[in-house]
Short mmCIF file of C-alpha atoms and ligand atoms in Angstrom, two decimals:
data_model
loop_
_atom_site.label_atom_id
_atom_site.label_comp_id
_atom_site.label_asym_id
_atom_site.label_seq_id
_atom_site.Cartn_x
_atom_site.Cartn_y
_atom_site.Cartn_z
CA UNK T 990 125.17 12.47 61.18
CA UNK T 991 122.58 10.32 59.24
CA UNK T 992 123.47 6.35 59.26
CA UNK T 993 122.20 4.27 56.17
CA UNK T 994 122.44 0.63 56.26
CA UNK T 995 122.90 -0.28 52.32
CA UNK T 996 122.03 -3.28 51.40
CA UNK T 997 123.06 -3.59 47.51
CA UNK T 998 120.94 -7.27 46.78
CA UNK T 999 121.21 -8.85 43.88
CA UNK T 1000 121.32 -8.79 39.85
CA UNK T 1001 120.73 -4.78 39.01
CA UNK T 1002 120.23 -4.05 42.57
CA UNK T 1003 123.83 -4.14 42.57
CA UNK T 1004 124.20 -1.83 39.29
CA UNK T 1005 121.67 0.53 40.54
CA UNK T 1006 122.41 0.87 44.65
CA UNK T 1007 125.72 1.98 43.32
CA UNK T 1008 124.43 4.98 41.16
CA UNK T 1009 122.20 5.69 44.37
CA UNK T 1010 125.20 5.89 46.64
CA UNK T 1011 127.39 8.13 43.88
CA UNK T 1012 124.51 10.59 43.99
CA UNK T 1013 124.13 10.12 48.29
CA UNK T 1014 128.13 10.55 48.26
CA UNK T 1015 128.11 13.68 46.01
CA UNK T 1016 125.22 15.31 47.82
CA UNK T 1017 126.98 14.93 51.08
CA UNK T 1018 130.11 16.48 49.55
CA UNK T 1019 127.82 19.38 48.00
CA UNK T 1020 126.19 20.16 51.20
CA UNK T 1021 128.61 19.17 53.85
CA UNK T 1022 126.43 16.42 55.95
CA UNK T 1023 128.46 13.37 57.07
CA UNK T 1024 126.28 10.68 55.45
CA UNK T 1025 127.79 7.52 56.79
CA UNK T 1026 126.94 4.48 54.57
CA UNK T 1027 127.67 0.66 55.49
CA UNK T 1028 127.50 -1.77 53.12
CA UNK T 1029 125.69 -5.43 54.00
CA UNK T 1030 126.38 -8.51 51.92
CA UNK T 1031 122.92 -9.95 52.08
CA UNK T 1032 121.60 -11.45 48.92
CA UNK T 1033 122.13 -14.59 46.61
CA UNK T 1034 125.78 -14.42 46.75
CA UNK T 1035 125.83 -14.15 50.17
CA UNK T 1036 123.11 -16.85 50.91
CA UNK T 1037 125.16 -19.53 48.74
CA UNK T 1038 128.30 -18.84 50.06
CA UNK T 1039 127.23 -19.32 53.94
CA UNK T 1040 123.79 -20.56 54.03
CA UNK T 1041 122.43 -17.47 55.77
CA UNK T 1042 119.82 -15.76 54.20
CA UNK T 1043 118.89 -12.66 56.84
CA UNK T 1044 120.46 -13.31 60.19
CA UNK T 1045 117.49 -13.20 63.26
CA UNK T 1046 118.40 -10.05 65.06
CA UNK T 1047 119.36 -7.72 61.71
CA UNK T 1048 116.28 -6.03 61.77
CA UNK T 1049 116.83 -4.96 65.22
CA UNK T 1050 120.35 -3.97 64.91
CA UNK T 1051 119.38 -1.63 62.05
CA UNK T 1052 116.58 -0.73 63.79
CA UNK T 1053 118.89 0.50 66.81
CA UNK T 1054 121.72 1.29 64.81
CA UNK T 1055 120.80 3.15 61.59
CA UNK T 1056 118.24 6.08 60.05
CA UNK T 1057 117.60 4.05 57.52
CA UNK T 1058 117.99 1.26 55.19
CA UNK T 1059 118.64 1.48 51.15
CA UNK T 1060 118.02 -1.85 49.80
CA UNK T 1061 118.60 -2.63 46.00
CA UNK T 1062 116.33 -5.48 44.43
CA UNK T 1063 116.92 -9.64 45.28
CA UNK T 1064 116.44 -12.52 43.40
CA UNK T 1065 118.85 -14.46 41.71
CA UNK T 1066 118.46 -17.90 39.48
CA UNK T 1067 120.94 -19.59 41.43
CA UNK T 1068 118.44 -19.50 44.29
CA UNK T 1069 115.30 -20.69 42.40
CA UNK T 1070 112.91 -20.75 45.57
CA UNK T 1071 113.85 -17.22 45.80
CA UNK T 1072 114.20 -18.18 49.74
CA UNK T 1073 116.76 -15.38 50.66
CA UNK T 1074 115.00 -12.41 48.87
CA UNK T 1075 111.79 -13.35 50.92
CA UNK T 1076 113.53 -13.91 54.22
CA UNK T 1077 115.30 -10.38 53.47
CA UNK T 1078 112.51 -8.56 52.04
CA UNK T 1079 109.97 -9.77 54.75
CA UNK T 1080 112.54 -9.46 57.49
CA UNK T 1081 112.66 -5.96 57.07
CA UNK T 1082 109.22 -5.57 56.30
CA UNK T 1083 107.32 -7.81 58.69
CA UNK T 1084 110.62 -7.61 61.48
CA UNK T 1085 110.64 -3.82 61.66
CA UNK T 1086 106.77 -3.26 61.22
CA UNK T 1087 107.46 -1.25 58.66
CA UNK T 1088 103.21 -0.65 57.49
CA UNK T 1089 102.97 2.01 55.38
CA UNK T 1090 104.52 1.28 51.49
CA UNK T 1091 104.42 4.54 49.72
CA UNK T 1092 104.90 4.54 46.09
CA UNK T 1093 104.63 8.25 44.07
CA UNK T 1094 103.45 7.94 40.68
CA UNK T 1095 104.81 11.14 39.28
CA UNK T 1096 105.88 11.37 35.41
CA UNK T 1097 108.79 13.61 35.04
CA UNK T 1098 108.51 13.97 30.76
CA UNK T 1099 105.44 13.27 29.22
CA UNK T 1100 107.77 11.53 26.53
CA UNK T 1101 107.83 8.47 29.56
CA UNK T 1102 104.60 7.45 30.04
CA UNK T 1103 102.38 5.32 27.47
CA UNK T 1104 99.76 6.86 27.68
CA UNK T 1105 97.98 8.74 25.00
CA UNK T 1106 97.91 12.91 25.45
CA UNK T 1107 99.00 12.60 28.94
CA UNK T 1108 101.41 15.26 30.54
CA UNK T 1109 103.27 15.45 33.84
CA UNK T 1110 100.32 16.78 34.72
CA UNK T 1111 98.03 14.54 34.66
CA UNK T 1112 100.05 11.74 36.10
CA UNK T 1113 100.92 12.44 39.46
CA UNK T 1114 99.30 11.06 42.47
CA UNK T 1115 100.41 8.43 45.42
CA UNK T 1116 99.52 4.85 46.28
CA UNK T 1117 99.52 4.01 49.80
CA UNK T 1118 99.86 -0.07 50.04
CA UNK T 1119 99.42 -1.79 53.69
CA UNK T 1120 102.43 -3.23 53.71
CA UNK T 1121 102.45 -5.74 56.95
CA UNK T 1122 99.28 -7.88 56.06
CA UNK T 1123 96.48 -9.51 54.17
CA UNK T 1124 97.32 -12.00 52.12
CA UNK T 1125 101.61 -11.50 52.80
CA UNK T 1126 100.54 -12.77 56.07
CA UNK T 1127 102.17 -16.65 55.39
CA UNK T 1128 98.77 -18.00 57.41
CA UNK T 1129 97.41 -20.98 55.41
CA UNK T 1130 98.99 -24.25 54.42
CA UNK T 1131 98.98 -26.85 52.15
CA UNK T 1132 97.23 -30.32 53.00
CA UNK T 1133 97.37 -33.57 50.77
CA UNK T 1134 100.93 -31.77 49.18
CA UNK T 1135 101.17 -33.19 45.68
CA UNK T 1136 98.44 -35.45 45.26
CA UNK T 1137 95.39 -34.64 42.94
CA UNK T 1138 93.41 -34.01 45.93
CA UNK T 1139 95.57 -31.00 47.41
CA UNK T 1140 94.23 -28.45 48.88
CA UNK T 1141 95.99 -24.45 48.98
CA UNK T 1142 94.68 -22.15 51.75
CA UNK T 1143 96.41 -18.42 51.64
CA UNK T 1144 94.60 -16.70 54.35
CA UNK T 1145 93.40 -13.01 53.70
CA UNK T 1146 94.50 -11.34 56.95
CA UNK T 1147 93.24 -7.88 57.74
CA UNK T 1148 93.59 -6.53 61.26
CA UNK T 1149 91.71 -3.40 62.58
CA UNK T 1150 94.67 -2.27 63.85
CA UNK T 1151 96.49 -2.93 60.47
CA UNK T 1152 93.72 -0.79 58.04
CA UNK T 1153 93.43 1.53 60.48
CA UNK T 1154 96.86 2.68 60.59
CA UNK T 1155 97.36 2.80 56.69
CA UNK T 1156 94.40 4.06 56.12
CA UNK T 1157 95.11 7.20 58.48
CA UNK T 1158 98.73 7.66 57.30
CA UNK T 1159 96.68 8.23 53.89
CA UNK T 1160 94.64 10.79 55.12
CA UNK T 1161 97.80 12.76 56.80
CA UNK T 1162 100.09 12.79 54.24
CA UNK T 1163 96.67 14.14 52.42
CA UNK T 1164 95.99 16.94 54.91
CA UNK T 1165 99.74 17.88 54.97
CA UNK T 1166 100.99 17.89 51.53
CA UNK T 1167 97.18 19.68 51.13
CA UNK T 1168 95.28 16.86 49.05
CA UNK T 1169 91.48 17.25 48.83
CA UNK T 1170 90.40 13.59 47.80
CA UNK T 1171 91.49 10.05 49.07
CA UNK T 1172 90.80 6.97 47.15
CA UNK T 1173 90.38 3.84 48.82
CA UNK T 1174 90.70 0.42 47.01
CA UNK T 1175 88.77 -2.85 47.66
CA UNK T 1176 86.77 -5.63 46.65
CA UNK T 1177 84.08 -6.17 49.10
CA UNK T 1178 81.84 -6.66 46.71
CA UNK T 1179 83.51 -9.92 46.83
CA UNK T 1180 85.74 -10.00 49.53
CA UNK T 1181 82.49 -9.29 51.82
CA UNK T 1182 84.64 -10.05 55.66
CA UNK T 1183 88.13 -8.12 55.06
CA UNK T 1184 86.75 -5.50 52.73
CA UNK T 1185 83.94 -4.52 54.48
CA UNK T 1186 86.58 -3.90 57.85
CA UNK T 1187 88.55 -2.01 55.21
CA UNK T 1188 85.14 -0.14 54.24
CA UNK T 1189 84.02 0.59 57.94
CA UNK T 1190 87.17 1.77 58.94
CA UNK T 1191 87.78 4.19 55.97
CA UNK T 1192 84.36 5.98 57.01
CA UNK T 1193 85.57 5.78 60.54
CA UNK T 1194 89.27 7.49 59.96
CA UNK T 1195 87.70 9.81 57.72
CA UNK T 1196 85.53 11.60 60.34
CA UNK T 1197 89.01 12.96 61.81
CA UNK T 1198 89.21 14.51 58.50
CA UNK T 1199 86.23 16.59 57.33
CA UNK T 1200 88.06 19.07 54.85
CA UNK T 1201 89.25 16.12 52.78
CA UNK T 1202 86.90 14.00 50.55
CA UNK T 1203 86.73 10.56 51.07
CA UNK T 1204 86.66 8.49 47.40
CA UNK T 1205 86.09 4.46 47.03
CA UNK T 1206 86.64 2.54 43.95
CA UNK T 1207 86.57 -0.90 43.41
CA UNK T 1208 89.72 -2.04 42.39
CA UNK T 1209 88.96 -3.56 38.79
CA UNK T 1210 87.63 -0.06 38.56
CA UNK T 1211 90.13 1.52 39.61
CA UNK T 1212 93.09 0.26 37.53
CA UNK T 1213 91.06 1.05 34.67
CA UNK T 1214 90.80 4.85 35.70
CA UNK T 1215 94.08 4.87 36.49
CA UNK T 1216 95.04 4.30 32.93
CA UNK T 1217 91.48 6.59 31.17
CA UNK T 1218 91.95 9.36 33.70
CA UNK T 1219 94.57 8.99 35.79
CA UNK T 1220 94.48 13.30 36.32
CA UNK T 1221 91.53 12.32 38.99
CA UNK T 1222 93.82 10.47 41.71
CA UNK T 1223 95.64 12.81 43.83
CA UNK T 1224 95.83 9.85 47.20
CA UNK T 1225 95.51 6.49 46.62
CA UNK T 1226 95.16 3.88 49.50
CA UNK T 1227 94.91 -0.49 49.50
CA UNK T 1228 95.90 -3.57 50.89
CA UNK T 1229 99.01 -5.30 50.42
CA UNK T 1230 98.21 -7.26 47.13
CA UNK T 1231 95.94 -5.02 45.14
CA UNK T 1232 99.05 -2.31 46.58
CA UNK T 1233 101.59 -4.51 44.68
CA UNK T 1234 99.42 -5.31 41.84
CA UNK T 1235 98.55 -1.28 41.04
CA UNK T 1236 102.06 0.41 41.77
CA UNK T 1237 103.48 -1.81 39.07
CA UNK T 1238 100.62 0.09 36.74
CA UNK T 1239 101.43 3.14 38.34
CA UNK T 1240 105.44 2.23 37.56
CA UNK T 1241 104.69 2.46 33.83
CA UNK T 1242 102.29 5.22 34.33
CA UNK T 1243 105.88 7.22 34.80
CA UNK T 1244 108.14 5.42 32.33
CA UNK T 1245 108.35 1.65 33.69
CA UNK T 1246 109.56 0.17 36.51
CA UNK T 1247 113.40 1.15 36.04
CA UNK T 1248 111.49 5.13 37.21
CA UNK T 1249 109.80 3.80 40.79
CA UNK T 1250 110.50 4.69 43.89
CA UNK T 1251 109.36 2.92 47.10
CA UNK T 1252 109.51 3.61 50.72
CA UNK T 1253 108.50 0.97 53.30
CA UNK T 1254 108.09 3.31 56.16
CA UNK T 1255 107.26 3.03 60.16
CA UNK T 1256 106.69 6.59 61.10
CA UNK T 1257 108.96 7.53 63.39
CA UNK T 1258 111.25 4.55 63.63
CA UNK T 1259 114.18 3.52 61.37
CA UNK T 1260 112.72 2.91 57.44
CA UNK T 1261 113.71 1.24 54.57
CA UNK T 1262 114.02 2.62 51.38
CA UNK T 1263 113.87 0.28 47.77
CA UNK T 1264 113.37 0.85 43.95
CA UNK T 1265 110.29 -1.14 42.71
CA UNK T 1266 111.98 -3.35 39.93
CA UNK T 1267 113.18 -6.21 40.32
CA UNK T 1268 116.98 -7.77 39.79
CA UNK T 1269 116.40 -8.54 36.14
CA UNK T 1270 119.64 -11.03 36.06
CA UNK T 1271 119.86 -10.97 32.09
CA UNK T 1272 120.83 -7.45 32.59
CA UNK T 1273 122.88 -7.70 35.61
CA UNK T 1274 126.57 -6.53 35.42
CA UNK T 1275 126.12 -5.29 31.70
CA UNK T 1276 125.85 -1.04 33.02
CA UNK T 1277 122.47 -0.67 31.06
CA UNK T 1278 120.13 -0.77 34.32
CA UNK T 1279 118.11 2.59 34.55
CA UNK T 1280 119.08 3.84 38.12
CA UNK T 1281 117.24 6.91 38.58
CA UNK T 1282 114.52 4.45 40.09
CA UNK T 1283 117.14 4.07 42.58
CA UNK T 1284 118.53 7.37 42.78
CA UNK T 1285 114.96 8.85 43.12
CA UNK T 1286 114.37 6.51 46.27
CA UNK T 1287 117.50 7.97 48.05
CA UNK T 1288 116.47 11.00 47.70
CA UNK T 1289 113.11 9.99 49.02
CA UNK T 1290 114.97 8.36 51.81
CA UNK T 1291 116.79 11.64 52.29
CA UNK T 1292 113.57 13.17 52.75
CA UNK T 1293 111.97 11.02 55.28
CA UNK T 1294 115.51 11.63 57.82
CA UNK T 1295 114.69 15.48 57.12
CA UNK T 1296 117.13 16.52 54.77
CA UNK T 1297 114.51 18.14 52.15
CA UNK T 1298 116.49 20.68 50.18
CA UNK T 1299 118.71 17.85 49.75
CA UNK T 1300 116.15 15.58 48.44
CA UNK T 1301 114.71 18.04 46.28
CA UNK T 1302 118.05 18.81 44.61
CA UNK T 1303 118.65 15.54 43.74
CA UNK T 1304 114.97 15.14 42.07
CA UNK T 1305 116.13 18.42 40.09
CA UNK T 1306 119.27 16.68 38.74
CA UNK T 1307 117.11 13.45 37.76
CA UNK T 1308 114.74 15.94 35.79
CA UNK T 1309 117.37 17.53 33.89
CA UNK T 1310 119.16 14.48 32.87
CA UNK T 1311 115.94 13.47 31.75
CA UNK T 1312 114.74 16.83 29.70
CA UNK T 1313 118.09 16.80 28.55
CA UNK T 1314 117.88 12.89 27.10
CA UNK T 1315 121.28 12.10 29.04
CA UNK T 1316 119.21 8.53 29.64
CA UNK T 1317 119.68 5.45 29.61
CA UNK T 1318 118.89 3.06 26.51
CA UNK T 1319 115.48 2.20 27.89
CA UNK T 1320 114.19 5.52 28.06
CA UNK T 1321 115.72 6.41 24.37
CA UNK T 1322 119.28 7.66 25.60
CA UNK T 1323 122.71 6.32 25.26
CA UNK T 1324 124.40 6.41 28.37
CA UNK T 1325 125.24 3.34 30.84
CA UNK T 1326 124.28 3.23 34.19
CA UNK T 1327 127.36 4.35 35.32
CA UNK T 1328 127.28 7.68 32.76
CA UNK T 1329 124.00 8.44 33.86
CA UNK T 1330 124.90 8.57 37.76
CA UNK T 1331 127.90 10.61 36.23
CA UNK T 1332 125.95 12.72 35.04
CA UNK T 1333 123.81 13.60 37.90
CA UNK T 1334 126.61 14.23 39.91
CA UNK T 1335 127.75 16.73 37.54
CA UNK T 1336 124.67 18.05 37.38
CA UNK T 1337 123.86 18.17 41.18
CA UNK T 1338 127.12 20.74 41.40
CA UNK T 1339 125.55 23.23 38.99
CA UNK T 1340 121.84 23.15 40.09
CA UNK T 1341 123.23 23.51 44.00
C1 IPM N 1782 107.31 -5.53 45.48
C2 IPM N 1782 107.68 -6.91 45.01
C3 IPM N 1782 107.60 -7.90 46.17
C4 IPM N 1782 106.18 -7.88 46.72
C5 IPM N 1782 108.03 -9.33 45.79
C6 IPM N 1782 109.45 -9.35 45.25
C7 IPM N 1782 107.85 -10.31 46.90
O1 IPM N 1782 106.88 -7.29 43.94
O2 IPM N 1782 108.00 -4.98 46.35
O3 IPM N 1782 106.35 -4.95 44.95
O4 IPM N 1782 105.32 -8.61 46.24
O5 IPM N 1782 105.93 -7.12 47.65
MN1 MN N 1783 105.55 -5.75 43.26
#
């Protein structure tokens, strides 16, 4: 019986996680698995109500406890420092070493993306962001606070350990899902210390790996191919920033943000599974959130704890809501978030 820890956050996280747990409630109905979901209160709410942003041992206990973790977006204006999303975010993150953050950029209707004569075809590739490191790391410090002589040091941390375990998760999910090219990401032009590690250790992984062809692109370069030619990319890999910088490119590659999926993955230990976006408060409450961001991350989730056919139904259901325009009003459709995961569940009892 799979366990998910759900963990519903803040603003549209709420709206979404909801539509996500319809679909993960229908699916286990459809194919008789006992998905048992528990609901945590963590987020703004939460946070304001008791103080506590992410208690110390959580990420253990769902560690021990749970197959995974579906966590919907955090932020709220109430909490301007943002303090609890970080602690929560991070906590899972940094607390379960969770080091690989894979992010699919797959368009679904070429009607989505912005882009100029592209089709599904050409826009469907993965980014691979180290997710535990560089310059997330919290090492530097602020000296001479608020005088006009302060100075800001945010340390660039990159471990051998830490490149060399994203950058071969890269090249197996390359070799398995039977990818020919990997693109790594840097700037060491600039960034001559941690880049050139990141350099060295690509050539160094890539050895184990002779049938697949090892790519590197500067990362100014990069986002600029991904946009001219994005066709080329087939496995993408990069540190933590440039990983959060590009996926949100790569998010409106495939029809904005409201369409990205995320998993935050330790391979073979419990994972956590997120929609990119963010908790958008003006839109909170008001069932106009696009959830198949959401919904497309559980079934990514289902995926990782080896339910497949289950995963790949519900991806089925999201595509023919979407050929069929039953969408939500950012994507051109008039249905609430609510309708839509409606909808799918529908759906997911004719395509099963
Ligand atoms: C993401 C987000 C987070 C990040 C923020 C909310 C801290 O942008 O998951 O991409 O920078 O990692
Ligand atoms: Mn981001």
């Amino acid at each position: 019986m799979p366990r998910i820890a759900v963990i519903p956050g803040d603003g549209i996280g709420v709206d979404v996680i909801a539509e996500g747990t319809k679909v993960l409630r229908r699916i286990a109905e459809i194919s008789g698995i006992d998905i048992k979901l528990d609901f945590f209160p963590y987020g703004a709410d939460h946070f304001l109500k008791t103080g506590e942003t992410f208690p110390q041992d959580a990420a253990r206990s769902f560690s021990e406890n749970y197959d995974a973790i579906y966590l919907g977006a955090l932020g709220d204006p109430r909490v301007p420092s943002n303090q609890h999303a970080a602690d929560i975010l991070f906590g899972l993150r940094f607390g379960m070493d969770l080091y690989v953050n894979y992010r699919p950029v797959k368009l679904l209707d070429a009607r989505l993306t912005p882009l100029k004569d592209k089709t599904e075809k050409d826009v469907d590739f993965v980014i691979f962001r180290e997710n535990t490191e560089g310059l997330y790391a919290m090492m530097g410090g602020n000296f001479k606070k608020g005088t006009p002589d302060e100075i800001a040091i945010q340390e660039d941390v990159n471990t051998y350990k830490g490149v060399h375990r994203i950058i071969d998760y890269a090249f197996q999910f390359a070799r398995k899902n039977g990818h020919k090219k990997v693109t790594m990401t840097d700037k060491a032009n600039a960034l001559t210390y941690g880049h050139g590690l990141w350099q060295r250790v690509f050539k160094e992984v890539q050895a184990n790996y002779p049938e697949i062809e090892p790519e590197h692109m500067y990362v100014d370069a990069l986002v600029m191919q991904m946009v001219k030619k994005p066709e080329q990319f087939q496995v993408i890999v990069t540190c933590n920033m440039f990983g959060d910088i590009i996926t949100d490119l790569g998010a409106q590659l495939q029809g904005g943000l409201g369409m990205a999926a995320s998993g935050n993955i330790r391979p073979g230990a419990t994972s956590m599974f997120e929609p990119v976006h963010g908790s958008a408060p003006k839109y909170a409450g008001k069932n106009i959130a696009n959830p198949f961001g959401a919904v497309l991350t559980a079934a990514m989730m289902l995926e990782h704890i080896s339910y497949a056919a289950e995963a790949a139904l519900i991806e089925k259901a999201v595509l023919d809501a979407i050929v069929n325009d039953k969408t939500p009003q950012e994507l051109g459709g008039n249905l609430g978030t609510r309708e839509v995961g409606d909808y799918l569940c529908e759906a997911l009892g004719k395509l099963a």
